[in-house]
Coordinates of C-alpha atoms and ligand atoms in Angstrom, one line a residue:
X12 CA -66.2 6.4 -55.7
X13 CA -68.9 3.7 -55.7
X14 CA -66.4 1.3 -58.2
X15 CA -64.1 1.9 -55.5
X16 CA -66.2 1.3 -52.7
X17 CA -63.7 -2.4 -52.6
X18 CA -60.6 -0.5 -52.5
X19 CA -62.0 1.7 -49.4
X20 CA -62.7 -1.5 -47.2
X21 CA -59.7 -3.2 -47.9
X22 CA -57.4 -0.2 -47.5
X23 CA -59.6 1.9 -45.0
X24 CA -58.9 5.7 -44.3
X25 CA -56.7 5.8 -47.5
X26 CA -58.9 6.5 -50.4
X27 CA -60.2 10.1 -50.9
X28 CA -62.6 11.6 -53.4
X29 CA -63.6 14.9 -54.2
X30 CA -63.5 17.7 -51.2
X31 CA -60.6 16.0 -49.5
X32 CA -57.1 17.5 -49.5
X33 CA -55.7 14.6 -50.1
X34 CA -58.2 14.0 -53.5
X35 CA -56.7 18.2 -54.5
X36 CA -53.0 17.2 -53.7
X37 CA -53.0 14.0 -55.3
X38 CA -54.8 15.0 -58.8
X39 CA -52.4 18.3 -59.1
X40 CA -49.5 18.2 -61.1
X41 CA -47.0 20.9 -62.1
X42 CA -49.2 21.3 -65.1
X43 CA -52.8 21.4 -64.3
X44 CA -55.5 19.6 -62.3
X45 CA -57.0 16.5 -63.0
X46 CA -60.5 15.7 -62.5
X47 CA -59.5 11.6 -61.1
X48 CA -62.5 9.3 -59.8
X49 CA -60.6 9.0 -56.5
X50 CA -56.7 9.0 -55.1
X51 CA -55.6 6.6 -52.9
X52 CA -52.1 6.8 -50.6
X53 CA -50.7 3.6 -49.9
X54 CA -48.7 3.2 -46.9
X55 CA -47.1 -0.4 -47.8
X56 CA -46.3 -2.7 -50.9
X57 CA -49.1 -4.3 -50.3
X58 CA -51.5 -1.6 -50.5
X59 CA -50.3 -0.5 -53.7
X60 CA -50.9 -4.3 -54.7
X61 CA -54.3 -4.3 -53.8
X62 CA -55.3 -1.0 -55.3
X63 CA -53.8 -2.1 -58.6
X64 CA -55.4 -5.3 -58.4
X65 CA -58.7 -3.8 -57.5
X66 CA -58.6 -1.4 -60.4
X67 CA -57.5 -3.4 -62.7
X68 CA -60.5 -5.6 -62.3
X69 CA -63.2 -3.2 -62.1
X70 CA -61.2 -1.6 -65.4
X71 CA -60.1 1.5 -63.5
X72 CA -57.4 3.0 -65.3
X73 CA -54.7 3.5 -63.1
X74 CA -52.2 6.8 -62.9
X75 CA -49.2 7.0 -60.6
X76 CA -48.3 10.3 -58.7
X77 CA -44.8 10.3 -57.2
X78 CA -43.5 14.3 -56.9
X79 CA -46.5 16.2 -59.0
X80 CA -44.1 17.7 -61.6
X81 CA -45.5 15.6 -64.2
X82 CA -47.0 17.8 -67.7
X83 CA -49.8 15.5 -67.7
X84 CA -53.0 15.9 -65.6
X85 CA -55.2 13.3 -66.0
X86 CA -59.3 13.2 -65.9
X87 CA -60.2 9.5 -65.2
X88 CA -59.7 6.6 -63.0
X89 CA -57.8 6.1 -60.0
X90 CA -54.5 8.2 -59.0
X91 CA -51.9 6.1 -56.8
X92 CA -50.4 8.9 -55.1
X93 CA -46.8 7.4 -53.8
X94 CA -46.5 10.3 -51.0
X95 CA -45.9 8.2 -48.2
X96 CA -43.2 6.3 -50.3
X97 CA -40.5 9.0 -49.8
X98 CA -38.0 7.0 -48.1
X99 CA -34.0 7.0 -48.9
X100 CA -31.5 4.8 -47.9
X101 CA -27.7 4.9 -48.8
X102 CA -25.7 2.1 -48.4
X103 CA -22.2 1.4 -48.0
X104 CA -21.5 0.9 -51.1
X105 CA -22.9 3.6 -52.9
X106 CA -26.2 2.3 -54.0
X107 CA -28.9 4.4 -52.6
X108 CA -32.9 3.0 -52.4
X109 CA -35.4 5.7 -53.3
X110 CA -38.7 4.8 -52.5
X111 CA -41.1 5.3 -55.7
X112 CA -42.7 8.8 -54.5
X113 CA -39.3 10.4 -53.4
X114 CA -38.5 13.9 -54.5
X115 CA -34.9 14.8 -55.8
X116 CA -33.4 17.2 -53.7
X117 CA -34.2 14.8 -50.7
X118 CA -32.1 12.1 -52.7
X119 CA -28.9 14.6 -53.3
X120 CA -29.5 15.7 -49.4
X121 CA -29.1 11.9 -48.2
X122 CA -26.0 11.4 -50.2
X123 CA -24.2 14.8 -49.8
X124 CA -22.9 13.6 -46.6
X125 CA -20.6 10.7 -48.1
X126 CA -19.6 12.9 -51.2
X127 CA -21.5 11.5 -53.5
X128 CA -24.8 12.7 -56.0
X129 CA -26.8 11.1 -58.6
X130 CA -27.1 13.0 -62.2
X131 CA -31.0 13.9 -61.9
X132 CA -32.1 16.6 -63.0
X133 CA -32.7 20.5 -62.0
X134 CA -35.2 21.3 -59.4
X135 CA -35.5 20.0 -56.3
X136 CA -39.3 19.0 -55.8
X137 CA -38.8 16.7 -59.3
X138 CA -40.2 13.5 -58.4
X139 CA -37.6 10.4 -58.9
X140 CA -40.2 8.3 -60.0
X141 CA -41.4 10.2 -63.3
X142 CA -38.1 12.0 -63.9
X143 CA -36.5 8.3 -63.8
X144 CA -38.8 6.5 -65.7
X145 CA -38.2 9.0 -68.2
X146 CA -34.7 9.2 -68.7
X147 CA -33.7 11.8 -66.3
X148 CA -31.6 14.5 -68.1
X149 CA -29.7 16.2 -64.9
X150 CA -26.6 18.5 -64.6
X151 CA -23.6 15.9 -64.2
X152 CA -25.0 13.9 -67.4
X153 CA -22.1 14.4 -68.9
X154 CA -20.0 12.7 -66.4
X155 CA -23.0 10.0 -65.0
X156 CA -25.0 9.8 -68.1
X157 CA -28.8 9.3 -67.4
X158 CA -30.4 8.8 -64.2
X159 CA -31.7 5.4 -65.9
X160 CA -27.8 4.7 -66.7
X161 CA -27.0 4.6 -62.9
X162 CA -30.4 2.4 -61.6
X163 CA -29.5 -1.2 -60.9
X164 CA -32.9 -2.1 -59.4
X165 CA -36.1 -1.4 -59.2
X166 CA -39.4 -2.9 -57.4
X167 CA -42.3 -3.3 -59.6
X168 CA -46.1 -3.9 -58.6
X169 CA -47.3 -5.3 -61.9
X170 CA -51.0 -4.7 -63.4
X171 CA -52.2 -8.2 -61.9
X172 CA -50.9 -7.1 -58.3
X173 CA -47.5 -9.3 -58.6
X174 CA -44.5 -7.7 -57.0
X175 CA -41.5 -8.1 -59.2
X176 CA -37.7 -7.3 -58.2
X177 CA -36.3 -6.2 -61.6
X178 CA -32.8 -5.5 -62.6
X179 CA -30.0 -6.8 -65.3
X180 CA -30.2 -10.4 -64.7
X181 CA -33.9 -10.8 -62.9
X182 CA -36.5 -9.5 -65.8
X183 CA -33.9 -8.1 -68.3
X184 CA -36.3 -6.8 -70.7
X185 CA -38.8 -5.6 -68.0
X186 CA -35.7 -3.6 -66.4
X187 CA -34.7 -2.4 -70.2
X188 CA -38.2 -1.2 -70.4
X189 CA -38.5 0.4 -67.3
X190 CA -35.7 2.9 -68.2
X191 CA -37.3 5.2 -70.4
X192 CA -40.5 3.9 -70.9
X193 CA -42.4 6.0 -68.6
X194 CA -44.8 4.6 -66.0
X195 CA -46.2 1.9 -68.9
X196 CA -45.4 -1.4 -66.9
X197 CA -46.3 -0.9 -63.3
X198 CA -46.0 1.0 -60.2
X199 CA -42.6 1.5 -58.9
X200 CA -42.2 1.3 -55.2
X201 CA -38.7 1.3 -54.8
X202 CA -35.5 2.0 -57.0
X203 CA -31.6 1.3 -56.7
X204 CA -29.2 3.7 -57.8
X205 CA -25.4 3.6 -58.2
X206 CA -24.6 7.0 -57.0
X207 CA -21.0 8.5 -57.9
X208 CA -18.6 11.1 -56.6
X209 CA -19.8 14.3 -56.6
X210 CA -17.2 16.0 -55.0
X211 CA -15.2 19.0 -55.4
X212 CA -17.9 21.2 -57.8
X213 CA -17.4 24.7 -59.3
X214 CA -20.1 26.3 -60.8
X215 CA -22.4 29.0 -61.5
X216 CA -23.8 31.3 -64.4
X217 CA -22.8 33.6 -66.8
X218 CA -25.7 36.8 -68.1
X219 CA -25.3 37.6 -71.6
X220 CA -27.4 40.7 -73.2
X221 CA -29.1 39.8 -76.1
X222 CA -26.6 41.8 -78.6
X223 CA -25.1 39.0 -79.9
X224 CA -26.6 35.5 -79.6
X225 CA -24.7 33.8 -82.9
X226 CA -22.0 34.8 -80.9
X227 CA -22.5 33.0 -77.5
X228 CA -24.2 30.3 -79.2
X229 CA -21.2 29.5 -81.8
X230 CA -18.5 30.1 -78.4
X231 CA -21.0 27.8 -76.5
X232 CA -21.1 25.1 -78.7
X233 CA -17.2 25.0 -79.1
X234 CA -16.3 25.2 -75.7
X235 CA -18.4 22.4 -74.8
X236 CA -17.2 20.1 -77.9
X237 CA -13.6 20.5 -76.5
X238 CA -14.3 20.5 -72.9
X239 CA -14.0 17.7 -71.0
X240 CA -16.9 15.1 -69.3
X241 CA -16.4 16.6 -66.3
X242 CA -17.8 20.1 -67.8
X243 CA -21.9 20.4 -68.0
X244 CA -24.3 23.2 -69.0
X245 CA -27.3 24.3 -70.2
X246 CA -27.4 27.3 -72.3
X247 CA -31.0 29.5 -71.9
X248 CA -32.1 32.1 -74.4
X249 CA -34.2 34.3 -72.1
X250 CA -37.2 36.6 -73.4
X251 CA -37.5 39.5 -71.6
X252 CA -41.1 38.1 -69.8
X253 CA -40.6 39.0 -65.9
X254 CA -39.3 41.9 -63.8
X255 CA -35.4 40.9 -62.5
X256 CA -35.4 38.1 -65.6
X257 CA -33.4 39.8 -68.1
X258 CA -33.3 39.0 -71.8
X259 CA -30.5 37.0 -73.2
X260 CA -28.5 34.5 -73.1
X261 CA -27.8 32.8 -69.6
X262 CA -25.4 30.1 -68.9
X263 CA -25.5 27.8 -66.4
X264 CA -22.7 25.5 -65.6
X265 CA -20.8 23.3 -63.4
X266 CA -17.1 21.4 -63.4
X267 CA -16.1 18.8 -61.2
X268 CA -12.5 20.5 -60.8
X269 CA -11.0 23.8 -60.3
X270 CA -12.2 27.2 -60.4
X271 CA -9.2 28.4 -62.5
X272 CA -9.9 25.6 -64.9
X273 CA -13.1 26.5 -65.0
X274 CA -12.1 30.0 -66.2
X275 CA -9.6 28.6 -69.0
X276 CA -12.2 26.5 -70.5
X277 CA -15.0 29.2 -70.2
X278 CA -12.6 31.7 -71.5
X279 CA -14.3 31.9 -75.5
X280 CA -17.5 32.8 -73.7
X281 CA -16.3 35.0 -71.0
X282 CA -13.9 37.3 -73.3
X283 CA -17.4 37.5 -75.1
X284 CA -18.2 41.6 -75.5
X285 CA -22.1 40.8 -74.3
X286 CA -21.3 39.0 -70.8
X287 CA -23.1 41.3 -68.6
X288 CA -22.8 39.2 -65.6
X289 CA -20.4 36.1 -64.2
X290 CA -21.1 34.5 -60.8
X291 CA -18.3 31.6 -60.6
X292 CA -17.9 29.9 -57.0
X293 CA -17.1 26.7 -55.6
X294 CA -20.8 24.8 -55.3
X295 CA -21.9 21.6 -53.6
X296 CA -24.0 19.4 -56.0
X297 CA -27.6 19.9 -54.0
X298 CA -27.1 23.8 -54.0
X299 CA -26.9 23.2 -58.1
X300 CA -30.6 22.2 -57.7
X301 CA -33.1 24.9 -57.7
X302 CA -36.5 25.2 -56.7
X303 CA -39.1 24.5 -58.5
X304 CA -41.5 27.8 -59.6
X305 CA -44.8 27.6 -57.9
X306 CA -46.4 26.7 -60.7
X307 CA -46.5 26.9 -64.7
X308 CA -47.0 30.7 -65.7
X309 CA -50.3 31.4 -67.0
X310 CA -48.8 31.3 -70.4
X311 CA -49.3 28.8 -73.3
X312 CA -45.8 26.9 -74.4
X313 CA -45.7 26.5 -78.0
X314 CA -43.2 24.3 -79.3
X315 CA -41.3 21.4 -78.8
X316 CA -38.2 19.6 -77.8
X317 CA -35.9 17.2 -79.2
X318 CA -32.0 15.5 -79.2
X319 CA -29.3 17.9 -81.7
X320 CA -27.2 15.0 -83.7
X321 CA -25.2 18.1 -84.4
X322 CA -24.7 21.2 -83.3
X323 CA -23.7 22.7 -86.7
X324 CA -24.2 26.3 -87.8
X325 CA -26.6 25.3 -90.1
X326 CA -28.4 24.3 -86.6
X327 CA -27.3 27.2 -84.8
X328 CA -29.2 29.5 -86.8
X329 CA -32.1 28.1 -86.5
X330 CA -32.3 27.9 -83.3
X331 CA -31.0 31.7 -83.1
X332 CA -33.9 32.8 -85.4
X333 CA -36.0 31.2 -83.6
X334 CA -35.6 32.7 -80.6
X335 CA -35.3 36.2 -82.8
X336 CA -38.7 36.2 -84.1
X337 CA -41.6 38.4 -83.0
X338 CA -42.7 36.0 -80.5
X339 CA -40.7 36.1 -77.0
X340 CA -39.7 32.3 -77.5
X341 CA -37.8 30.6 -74.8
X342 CA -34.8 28.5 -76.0
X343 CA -32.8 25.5 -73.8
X344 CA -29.8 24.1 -75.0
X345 CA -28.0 21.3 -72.5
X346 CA -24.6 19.9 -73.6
X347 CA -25.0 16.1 -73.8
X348 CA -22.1 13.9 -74.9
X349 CA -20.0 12.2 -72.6
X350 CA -21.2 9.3 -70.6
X351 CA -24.8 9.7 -71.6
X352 CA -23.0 9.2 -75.4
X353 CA -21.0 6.1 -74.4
X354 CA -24.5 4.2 -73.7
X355 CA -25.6 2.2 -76.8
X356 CA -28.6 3.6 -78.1
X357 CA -30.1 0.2 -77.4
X358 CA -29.0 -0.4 -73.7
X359 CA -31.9 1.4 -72.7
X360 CA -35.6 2.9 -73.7
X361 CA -33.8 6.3 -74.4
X362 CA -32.3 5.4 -78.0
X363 CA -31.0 9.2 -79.5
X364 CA -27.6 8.9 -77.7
X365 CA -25.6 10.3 -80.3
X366 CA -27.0 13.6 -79.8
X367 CA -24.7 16.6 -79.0
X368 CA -27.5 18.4 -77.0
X369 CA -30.9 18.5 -76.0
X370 CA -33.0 21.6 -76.9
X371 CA -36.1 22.9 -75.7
X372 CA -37.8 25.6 -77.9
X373 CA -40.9 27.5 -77.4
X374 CA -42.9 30.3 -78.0
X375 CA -44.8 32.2 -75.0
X376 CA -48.4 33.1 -75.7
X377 CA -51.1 34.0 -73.6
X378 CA -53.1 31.4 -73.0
X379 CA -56.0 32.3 -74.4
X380 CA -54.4 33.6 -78.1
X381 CA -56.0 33.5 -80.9
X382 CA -55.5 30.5 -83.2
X383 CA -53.8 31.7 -85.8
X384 CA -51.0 33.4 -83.2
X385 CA -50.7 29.8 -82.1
X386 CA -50.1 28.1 -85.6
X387 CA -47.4 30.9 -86.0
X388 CA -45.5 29.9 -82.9
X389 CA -45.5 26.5 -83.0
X390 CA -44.1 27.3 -87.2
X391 CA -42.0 29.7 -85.7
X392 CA -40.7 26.7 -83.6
X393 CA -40.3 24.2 -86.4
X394 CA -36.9 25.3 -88.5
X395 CA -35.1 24.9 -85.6
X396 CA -36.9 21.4 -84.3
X397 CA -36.8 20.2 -87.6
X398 CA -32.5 19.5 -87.3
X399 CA -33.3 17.7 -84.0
X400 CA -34.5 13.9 -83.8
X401 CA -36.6 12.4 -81.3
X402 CA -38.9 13.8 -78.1
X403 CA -37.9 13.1 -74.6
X404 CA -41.2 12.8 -73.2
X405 CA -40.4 14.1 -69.8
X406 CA -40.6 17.9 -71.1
X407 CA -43.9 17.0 -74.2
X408 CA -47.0 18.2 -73.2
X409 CA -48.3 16.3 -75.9
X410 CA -49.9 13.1 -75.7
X411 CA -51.1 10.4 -78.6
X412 CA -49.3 8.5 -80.9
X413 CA -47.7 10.8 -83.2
X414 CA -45.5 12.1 -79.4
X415 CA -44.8 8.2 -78.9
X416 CA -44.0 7.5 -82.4
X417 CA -41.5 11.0 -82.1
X418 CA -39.9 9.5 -78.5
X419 CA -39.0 6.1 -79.8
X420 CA -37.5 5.0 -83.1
X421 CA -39.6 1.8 -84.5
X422 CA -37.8 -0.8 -83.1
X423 CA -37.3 0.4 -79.8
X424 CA -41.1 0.9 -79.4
X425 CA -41.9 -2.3 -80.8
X426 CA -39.6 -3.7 -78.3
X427 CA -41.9 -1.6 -75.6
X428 CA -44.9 -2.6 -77.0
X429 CA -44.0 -6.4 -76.4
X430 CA -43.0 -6.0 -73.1
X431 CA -45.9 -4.0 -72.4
X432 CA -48.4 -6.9 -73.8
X433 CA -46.8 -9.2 -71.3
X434 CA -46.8 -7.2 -67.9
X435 CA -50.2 -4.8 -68.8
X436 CA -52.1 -6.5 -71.7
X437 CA -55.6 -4.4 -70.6
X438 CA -53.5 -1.2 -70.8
X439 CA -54.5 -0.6 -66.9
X440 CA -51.4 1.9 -66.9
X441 CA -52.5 4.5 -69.8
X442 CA -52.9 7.8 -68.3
X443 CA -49.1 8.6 -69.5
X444 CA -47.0 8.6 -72.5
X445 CA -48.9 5.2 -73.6
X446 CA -47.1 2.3 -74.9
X447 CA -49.5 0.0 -76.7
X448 CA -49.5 -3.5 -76.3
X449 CA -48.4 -5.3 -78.8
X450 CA -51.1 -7.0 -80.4
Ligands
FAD515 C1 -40.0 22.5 -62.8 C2 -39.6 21.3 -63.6 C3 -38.3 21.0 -63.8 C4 -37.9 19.9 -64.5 N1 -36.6 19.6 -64.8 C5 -36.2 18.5 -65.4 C6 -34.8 18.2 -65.6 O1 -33.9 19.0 -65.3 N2 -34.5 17.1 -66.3 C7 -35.4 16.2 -66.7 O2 -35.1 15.1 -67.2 N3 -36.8 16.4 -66.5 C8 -37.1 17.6 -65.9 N4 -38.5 17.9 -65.7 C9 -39.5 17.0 -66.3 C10 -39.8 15.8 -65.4 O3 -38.8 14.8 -65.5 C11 -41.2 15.3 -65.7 O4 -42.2 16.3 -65.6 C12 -41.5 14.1 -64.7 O5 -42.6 13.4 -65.3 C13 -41.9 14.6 -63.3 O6 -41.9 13.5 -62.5 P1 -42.8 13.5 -61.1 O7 -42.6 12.2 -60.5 O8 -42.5 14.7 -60.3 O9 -44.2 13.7 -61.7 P2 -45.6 12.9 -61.5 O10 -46.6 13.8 -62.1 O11 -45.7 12.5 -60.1 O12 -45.4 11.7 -62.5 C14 -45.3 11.8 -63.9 C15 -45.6 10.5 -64.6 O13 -44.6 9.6 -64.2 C16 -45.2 8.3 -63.9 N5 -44.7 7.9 -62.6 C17 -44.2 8.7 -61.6 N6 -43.8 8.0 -60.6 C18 -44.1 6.7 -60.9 C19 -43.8 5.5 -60.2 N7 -43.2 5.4 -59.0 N8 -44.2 4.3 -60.8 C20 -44.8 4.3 -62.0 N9 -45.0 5.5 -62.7 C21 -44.6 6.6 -62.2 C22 -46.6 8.4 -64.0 O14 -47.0 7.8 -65.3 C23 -46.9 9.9 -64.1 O15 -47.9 10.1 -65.1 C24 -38.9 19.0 -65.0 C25 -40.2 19.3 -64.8 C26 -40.6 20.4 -64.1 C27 -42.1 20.7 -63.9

């Protein structure tokens, strides 16, 4: 605390070290605890100015909190937990403001009321601030593309303390940036979002046992090639790894339209001998989020993600045999296409936009495995990774330069790196996904 002792008298009562509560929320996230020199909770723009500034010139790396569900704890420096930024405002146009610590299902609660939701992603407590500045893969991405493809604005407190307003015309390249590149180039107090209709939703899941995933996987895949924008889902292989969670495929999915359309265009999977289960029902978008587990399991993840360019059978094998091997491995498939497809792949940060879905595979080990159980999960993993391209950092426990090389093709990092040499040459803002800058 003693670097910080500056930060305490300008901003009293708001910094907190070990032993506070505030110190345990602020250096918890969904996946672990941090060991931070301090947290501090702004209550203003200006506060988070001075902190940044403060930092930054006592060399304090700086990590931003906004809803916790980050994968990355971190162990150093200063945490600028956004808690008391949790406002939202929607206007009469559409465009909502989010303050920078907001959490999603507070976001689809505001704008349920006029009809209208924002593509975000699946769990409530999410926070809009690391889920945005990631990307943002969310359950109407097919019809809204991104949550980066609908933000128009955003409100930037730069490593030297400067507020910035940033959007198409204001910044450009700052506002590219910002869309994918994680929290790299500053804190972000405040965004803009165009929210859409979200009207008139059908949705629900379908239970598969596990007796004939080519099956389910081959129907899947064909339904949601044909179907239109207005049809998203996310396909799960389940191990069998909790009472009341049973093994096999579940689908999860949602139509802006009709029940009985949703029914003809699920009708491949649902004349499918293994459905065990169908729960169909007309669904508001907010009641599509779920909460979010109390916490990760005490299991180790092995594995990866990445974005399917195609969703042949080639690839479809794979990815059934990998969730066929000894290991319970835990698959995620979610339809892309679409809107998030019509986005050039250099409009924003988040450059693999030809992909026909994202997919999430990985192996479940106890955490405290042996090595060599570990090398043969993550292998296990690999046939089916290796027909994907990319890493959306949002779900990559990883961190270094081989995950940021993986999340960006060349030029679109180098294209980060310069912008990050501009707005955070010291590299205040490194306890993420680091962008270096440019040298
Ligand atoms: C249960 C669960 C479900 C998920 N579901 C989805 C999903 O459906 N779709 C999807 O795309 N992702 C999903 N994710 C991944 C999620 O997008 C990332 O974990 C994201 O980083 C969480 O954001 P957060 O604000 O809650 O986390 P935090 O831990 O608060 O922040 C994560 C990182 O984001 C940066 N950051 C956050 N806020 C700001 C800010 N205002 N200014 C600058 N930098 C900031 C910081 O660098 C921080 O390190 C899920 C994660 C979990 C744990």
């Amino acid at each position: 605390m003693s670097r910080l002792s500056d930060l305490s008298e300008r901003i009293p009562g708001r910094v907190h070290g070990p032993g506070s509560p505030e110190y345990d929320s602020g250096r918890t996230v969904f996946a672990g605890v941090g060991e931070p020199e301090a947290v501090v909770r702004p209550r203003t723009v200006d506060e988070v100015a001075a902190a940044v500034a403060l930092a930054a010139a006592s060399g304090i790396p700086i990590a931003v909190r906004s809803g916790g569900h980050g994968l990355l704890p971190v162990d150093d420096g200063l945490v600028i937990d956004l808690v008391e930024f949790g406002s939202v405002e929607v206007g009469a146009d559409g465009r909502v403001s989010v303050g920078g610590g907001a959490r999603w299902g507070v976001v689809a609660a505001a704008l349920a009321p006029h009809g209208l939701g924002l593509s975000s992603g699946d769990t409530r407590d999410v926070g809009v601030g690391g889920l945005a500045l990631g990307g943002g893969i969310g359950w109407l991405v097919r019809q809204q593309g991104l949550a980066i493809d609908r933000l128009r604005e955003v409100e930037l407190v730069t490593a030297s303390g400067e507020v910035l307003t940033v959007d198409a015309e204001r910044h450009p390249e700052v506002f590219w940036a910002l869309r994918g590149g994680n929290g790299n180039f500053g804190v972000v107090t405040r965004f803009v979002f165009e929210a859409a209709p979200a009207g008139g939703l059908v949705g629900g899941s379908v239970q598969f046992d596990a007796s004939d995933v080519p099956s389910v996987l081959r129907a899947w895949r064909d339904v949601m090639r044909s179907g239109p924008d207005e049809l998203n889902s996310t396909l799960m292989l389940m191990p069998a790894f909790a009472p009341g969670m049973p093994a096999g495929p579940h689908l999860g999915v949602a139509l802006q339209g009709d029940l009985e359309h949703l029914h003809e265009l699920l009708q491949p999977l649902l004349s499918l001998p293994s459905v065990t289960e169908t729960s169909l029902a007309p669904v508001a978008y907010g009641d599509l989020l779920e909460d979010a587990p109390p916490g990760r399991p005490p299991l180790a993840f092995v594995g990866g993600n990445g974005f399917v360019p195609d969703l042949s059978d080639e690839a479809l094998d794979a990815i059934g045999g990998a969730y066929a091997r000894d290991i319970p491995t835990m698959v995620m498939l979610r339809a892309l296409g679409g809107e998030f497809g019509r986005v050039s792949p250099d409009a924003t940060a988040i450059a693999f936009r030809d992909a026909e879905a994202f997919l999430i595979v990985n192996g479940l080990l106890p955490a405290d495995a042996a090595p060599e159980q570990f090398a043969a999960a993550r292998t296990g993993s690999d046939a089916a990774l290796a027909l994907t391209d990319g890493v959306y950092g949002n779900f990559s426990v990883d961190r270094g330069e081989q995950v940021i090389a993986a999340m960006y093709p060349p030029a679109t990092l180098e294209r980060l790196r310069r912008v990050k040499a501009q707005l955070d040459p010291g590299n205040v803002f490194r306890q993420n996904h680091n962008i270096t800058p440019a040298g």
